[in-house]
Amino acid sequence: MEYKSETKNCVNCKQDFTIEPDDFGFYEKIKVPPPTFCPECRLQRRLMWRNERTFYRRVCDLCQKNIISTYDKNQPFPVYCQKCWWGDDWDPYSYGRDFDFSRPFFMQFKELLNKVPMLNMQNDDGIASLNSEYAQDFAFSKNCYLTSAGWYCDNAMYSYYTCYDRDVADSFFLNNSERCYECLESDRLFDSKYSRLCFDSMDLNFCYDLRNCQNCFMCVGLRGKNYHIRNKAYTREAYLEELAKENLGKRNNIKKRKEEFNSIILKFPNNFSHIIKSLHSTGNMLLNSKMSRDSFWAGNLENCRYLVFLDGAKDCYDCNNSGNPNLCYECVTPDNSFNNLFSIFCWKCTYNFYSNNCHSSNNIFGSIGLKHAEYSIFNKKYSKENYENLKEKIVEHMKKTGEWGEFFPSLVSPYSYNETLNMDFFLLNKNETERKGLNWKEEKDRNYNITLHQDRIPENINDVGEDILNEVIECAHDGNCGHKCSTAFKLIERELQFYKKMNVPIPTLCPNCRYYERIKQRNSPRLWHRKCMKKDCLNEFETSYAPDRPEIVYCEKCYQQEVY
């Protein structure tokens, strides 16, 4: 069948969006109707199911041990620790129920959601991970702490979306790297700090857009260089001598160099899109991909569209924060799954529809918390024949109610808007959130006493002793930043060891404030139509650099003429 492009009006934001012929082919292949929400509104709806940074102290409702959870104690459903949830002391099928054809599907799913026990943190600590109980959406890792979205890491701290890393902290979208601090949107880095958009490089400090470089300081746009300072070549001896003078273990020196660095990078042109070793693809921060469009912070994609934070995917649309899904659509974290539609945190599943937190299961519909299950609807077992018949009847029912082909409404999520990843991309205040009919969670007063104020934090990491581990350190923002500031923080032992090993001064901001300061630097997951900013160039392109951003943006041809 031959399809034509169609312009639709988003039922949510009322803006027009285009469905192209290949899109129609994909929707036909998986037997769902075309979307009624635009790509941005679809992402916003899915992000309502990801709480990355708001954690609560509570007890496991099974073993009664103290735990940290992404769900507060006022949720209607039980919350279990990792050991209890993955264990055999409870039966998710005991919550099974019949489908009621007189009522909407999403209403019934919400009722089931309010009953079935949930994982305190979405990870596999004690199963395939070790000592990573405070890492949200993490797998196959060890010694990871207060970091979110990643896998196959060792000693990752306070970072977001890290894969195959070792000894990294305060970083964002960093892969295949080791010994890195405050590095963003980079791959294959070693022993580097305060750098962004750097690839296959080592020993970098304050570097931007470097490839195949070593021993560089305050450099931009270099290729295959060694021993450079501010893009000027030095001998090895002179380079090391100059770098030692910088004394980068001292906080005030770091502050000065950050200000200089931020000024320098605005003087150099950026490629309109940072797509590395990829073919026929659009978006930004794409690595080793082909035939994939409108995708961001992802690698190893094939024939995909509208993906965000993916490590490997094939024939997928509208998925986020996942690895190795195949033929999945409108899913949140369908890791290693095949033909998952409208699912949330369902790992290693096949033919899974409208389900949440199910694992290693096949042919399930509208279920929650199942493991190694098959032919189940609303947590109730069926024969294969009865499952297929009932499933088709439910699909027809959902078509009549307008639910089939739509992801879960935002209000079905157990999280309030300001608890979710939406605050990173679609920032709303309380009034704006409530006008949209969404929930807002008021923050409670924090009960602790600050024992180490800013003016007493040692300036140099070499002057810091082990006793700082006992201190409650004041955050410099003091809650006045809108960054979910915790106003104070503590260090853990391996964190202090990392700072000393990397010659990094003790931070003055809490982890939340450090995180939001980092993500200010990255672009949004959408594209704008713009023209090349080089004089007399007429080339146009789609770019993730918004028109109001301060960077200089060039087309590919003009950009390549500028790199060194």
XYZ file of C-alpha atoms in Angstrom, residues 7-18 36-42 44 436:
21
model
C -0.659 16.891 8.613
C -2.451 16.298 11.911
C -3.409 18.655 14.711
C -2.244 17.461 18.143
C -5.255 16.890 20.396
C -3.142 17.962 23.383
C -1.173 21.108 22.406
C -3.235 21.941 19.269
C -0.072 22.304 17.150
C 0.232 20.710 13.706
C 2.574 17.767 13.127
C 3.307 15.572 10.131
C -3.202 11.785 17.888
C -0.499 13.466 20.000
C 2.492 15.228 18.396
C 5.977 13.765 19.088
C 6.740 16.229 21.918
C 3.444 15.614 23.693
C 3.930 11.864 23.324
C 5.918 14.358 27.750
C -3.137 21.414 32.719
